[in-house]
N, CA, C and O atoms as a MOPAC input file, in Angstrom:
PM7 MOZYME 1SCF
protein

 N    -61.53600 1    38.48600 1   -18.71100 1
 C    -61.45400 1    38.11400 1   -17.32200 1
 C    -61.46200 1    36.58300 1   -17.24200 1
 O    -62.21100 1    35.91100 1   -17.95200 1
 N    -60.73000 1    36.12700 1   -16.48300 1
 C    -60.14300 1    34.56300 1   -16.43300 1
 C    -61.83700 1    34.30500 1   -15.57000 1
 O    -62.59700 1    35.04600 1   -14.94600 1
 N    -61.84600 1    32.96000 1   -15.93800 1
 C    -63.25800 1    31.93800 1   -15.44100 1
 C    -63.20600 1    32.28800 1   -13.67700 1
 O    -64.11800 1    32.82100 1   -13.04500 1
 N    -61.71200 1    31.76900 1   -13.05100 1
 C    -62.16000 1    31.64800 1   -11.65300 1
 C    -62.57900 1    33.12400 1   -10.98200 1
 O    -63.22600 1    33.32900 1    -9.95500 1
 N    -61.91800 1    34.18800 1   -12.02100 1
 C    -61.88900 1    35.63800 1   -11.34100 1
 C    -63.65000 1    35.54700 1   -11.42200 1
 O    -64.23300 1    35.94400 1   -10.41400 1
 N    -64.38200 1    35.11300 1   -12.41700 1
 C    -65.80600 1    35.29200 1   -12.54500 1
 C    -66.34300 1    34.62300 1   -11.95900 1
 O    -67.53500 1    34.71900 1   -12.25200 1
 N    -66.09600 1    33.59400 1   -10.88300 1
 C    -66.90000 1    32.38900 1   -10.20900 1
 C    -66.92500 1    33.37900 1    -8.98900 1
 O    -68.00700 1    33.74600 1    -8.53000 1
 N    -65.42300 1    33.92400 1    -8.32900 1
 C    -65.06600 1    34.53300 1    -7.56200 1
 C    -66.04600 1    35.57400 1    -7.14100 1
 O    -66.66700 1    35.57600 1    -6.07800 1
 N    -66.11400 1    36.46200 1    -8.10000 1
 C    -66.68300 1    37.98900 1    -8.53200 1
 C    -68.09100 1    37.13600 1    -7.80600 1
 O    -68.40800 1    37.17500 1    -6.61700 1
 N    -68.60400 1    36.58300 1    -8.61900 1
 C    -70.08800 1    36.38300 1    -7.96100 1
 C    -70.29400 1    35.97400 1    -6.79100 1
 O    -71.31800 1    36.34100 1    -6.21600 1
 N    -69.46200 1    35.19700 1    -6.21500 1
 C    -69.94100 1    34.44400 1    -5.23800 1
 C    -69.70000 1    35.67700 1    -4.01300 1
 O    -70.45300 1    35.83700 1    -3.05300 1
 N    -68.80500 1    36.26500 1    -4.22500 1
 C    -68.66200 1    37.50200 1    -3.44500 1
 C    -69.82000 1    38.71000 1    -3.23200 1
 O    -69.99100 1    39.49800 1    -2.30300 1
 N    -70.57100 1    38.49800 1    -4.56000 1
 C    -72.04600 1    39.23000 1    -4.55100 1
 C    -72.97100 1    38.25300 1    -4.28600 1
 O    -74.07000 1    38.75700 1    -4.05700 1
 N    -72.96500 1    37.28000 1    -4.23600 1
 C    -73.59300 1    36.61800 1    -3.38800 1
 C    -74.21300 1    36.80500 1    -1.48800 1
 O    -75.29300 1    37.01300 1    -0.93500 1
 N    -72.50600 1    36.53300 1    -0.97700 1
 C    -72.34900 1    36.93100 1     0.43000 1
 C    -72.50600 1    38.14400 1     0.18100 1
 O    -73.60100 1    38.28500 1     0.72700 1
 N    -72.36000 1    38.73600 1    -0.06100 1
 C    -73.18500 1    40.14900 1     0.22700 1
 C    -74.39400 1    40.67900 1     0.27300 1
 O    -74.86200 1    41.42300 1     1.13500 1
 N    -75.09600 1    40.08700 1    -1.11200 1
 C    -76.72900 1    39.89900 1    -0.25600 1
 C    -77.15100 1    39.55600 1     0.81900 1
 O    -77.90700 1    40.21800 1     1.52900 1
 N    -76.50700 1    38.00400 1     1.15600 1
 C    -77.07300 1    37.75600 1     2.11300 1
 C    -77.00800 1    38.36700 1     3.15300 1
 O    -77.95100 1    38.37300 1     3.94500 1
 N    -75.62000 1    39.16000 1     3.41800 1
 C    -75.60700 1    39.65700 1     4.78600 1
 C    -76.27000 1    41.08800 1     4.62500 1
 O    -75.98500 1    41.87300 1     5.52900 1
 N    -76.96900 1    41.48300 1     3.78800 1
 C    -77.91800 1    42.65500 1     3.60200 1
 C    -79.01900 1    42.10400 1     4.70000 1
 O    -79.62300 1    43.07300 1     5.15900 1
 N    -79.41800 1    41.01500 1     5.19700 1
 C    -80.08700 1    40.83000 1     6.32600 1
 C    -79.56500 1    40.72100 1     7.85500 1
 O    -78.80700 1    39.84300 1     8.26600 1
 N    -80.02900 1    41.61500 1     8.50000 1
 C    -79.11700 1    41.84800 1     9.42200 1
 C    -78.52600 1    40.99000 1    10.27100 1
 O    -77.41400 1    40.99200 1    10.79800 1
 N    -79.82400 1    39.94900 1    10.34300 1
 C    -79.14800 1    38.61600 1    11.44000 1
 C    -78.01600 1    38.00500 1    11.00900 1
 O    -77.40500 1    37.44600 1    11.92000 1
 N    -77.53000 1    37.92100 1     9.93600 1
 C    -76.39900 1    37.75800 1     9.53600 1
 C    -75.22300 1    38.25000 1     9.75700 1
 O    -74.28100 1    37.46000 1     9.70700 1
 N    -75.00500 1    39.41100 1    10.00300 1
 C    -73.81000 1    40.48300 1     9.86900 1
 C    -73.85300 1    40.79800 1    11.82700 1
 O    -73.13400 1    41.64100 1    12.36300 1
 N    -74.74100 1    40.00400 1    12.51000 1
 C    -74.34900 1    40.75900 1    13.60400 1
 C    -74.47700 1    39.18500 1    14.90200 1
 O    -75.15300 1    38.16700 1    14.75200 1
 N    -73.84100 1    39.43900 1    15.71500 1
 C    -73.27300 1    38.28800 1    16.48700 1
 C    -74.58100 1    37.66900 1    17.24000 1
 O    -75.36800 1    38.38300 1    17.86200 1
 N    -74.72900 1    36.16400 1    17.10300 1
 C    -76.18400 1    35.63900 1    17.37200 1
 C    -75.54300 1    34.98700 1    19.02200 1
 O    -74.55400 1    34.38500 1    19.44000 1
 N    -77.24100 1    35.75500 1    19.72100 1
 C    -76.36800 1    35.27400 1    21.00500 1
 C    -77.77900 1    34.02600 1    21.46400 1
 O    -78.12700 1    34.06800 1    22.64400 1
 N    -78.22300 1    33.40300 1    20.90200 1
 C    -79.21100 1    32.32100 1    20.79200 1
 C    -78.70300 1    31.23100 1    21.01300 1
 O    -77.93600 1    30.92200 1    20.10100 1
 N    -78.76900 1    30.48500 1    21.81000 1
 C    -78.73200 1    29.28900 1    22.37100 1
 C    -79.43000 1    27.99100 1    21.86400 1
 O    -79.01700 1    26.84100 1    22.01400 1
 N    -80.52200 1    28.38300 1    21.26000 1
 C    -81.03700 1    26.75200 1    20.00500 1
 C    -79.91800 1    26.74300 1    19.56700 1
 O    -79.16300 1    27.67500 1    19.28900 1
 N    -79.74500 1    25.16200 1    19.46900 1
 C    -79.04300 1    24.63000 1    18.51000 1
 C    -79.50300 1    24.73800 1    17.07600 1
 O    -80.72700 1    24.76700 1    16.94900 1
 N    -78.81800 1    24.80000 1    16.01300 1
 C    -78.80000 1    25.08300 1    14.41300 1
 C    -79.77200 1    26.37800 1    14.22900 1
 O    -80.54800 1    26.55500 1    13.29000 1
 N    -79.60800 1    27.02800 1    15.06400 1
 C    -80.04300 1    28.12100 1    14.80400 1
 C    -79.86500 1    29.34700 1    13.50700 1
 O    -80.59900 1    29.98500 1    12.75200 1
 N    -77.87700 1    29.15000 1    13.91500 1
 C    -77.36900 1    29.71200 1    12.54900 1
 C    -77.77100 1    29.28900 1    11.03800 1
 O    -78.13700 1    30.11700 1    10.20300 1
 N    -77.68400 1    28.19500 1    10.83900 1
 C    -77.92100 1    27.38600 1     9.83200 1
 C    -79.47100 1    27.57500 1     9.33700 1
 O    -79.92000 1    27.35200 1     8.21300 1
 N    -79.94800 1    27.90200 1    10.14000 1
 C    -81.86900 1    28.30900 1     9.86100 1
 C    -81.76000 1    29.63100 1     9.23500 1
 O    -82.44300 1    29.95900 1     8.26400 1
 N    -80.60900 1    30.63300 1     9.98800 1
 C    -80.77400 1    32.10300 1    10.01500 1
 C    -79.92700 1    31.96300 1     8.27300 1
 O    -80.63600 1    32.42100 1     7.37700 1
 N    -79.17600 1    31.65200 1     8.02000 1
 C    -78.21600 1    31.14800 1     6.22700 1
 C    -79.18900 1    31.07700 1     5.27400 1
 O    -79.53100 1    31.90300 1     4.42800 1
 N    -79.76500 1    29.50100 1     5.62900 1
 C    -80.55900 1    29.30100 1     4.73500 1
 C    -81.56500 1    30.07700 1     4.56500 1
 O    -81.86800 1    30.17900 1     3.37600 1
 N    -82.41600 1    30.85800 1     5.50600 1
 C    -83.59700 1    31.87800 1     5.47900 1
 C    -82.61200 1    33.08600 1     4.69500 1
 O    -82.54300 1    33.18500 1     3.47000 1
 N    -82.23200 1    33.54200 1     5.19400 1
 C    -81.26100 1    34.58300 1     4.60000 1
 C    -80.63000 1    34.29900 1     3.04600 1
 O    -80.81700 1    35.34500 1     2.42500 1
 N    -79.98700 1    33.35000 1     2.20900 1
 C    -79.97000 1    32.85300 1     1.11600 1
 C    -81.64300 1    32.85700 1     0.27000 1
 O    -81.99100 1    33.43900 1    -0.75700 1
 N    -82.44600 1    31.91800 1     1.24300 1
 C    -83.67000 1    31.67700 1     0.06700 1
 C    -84.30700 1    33.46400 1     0.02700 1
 O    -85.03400 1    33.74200 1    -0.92600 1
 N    -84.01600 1    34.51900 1     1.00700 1
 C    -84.82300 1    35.66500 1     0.35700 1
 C    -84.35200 1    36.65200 1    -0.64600 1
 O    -85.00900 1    37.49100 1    -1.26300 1
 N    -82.54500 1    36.27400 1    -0.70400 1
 C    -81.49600 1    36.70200 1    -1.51100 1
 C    -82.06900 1    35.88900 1    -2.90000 1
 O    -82.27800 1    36.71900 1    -3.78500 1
 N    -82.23100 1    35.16400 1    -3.12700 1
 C    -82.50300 1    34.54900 1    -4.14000 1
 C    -83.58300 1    35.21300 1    -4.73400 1
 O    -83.73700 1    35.88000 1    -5.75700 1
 N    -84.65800 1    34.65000 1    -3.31200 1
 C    -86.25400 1    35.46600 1    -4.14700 1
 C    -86.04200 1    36.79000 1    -4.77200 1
 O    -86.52800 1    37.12000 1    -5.85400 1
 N    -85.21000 1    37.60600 1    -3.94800 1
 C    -85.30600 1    39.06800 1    -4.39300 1
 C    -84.55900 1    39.26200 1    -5.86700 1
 O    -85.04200 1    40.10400 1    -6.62400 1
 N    -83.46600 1    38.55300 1    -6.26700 1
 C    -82.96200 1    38.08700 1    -7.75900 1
 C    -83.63300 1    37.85400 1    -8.83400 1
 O    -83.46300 1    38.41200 1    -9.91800 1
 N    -84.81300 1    36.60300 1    -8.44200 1
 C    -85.71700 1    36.27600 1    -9.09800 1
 C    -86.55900 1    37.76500 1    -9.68200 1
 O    -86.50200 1    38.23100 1   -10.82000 1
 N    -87.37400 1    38.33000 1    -8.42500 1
 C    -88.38000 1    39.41400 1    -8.16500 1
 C    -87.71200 1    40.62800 1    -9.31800 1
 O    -88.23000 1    41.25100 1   -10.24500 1
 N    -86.32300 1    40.59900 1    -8.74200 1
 C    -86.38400 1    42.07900 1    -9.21400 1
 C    -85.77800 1    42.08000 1   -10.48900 1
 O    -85.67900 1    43.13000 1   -11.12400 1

C-alpha cells in the first residue's frame, strides 16, 4: 500500500472517532463564539485519551 493511501487510511479513522461524540456529528445551534473549536478540540483530546487507554 502506497505511503499517501496510509496517511489517508488513518486520518480517516481519525475523523471518525471523533465524530463518535455526538456534538460533533450533529448541527450546533450555540451562539458563543469559538464554540465549535472548543467542541474539536474536546472531542479530539478524548479520541486520543481513549487510544492511549485502550
Amino acid at each position: 500500500m502506497p505511503f499517501t493511501q496510509i496517511i489517508l487510511q488513518s486520518l480517516e479513522h481519525a475523523i471518525a472517532g471523533i465524530k463518535r461524540l455526538g456534538c460533533m456529528t450533529q448541527i450546533l445551534r450555540n451562539r458563543r463564539p469559538f464554540i465549535d473549536d472548543t467542541f474539536l478540540l474536546l472531542s479530539a483530546g478524548l479520541w486520543n485519551f481513549h487510544l492511549r487507554t485502550a
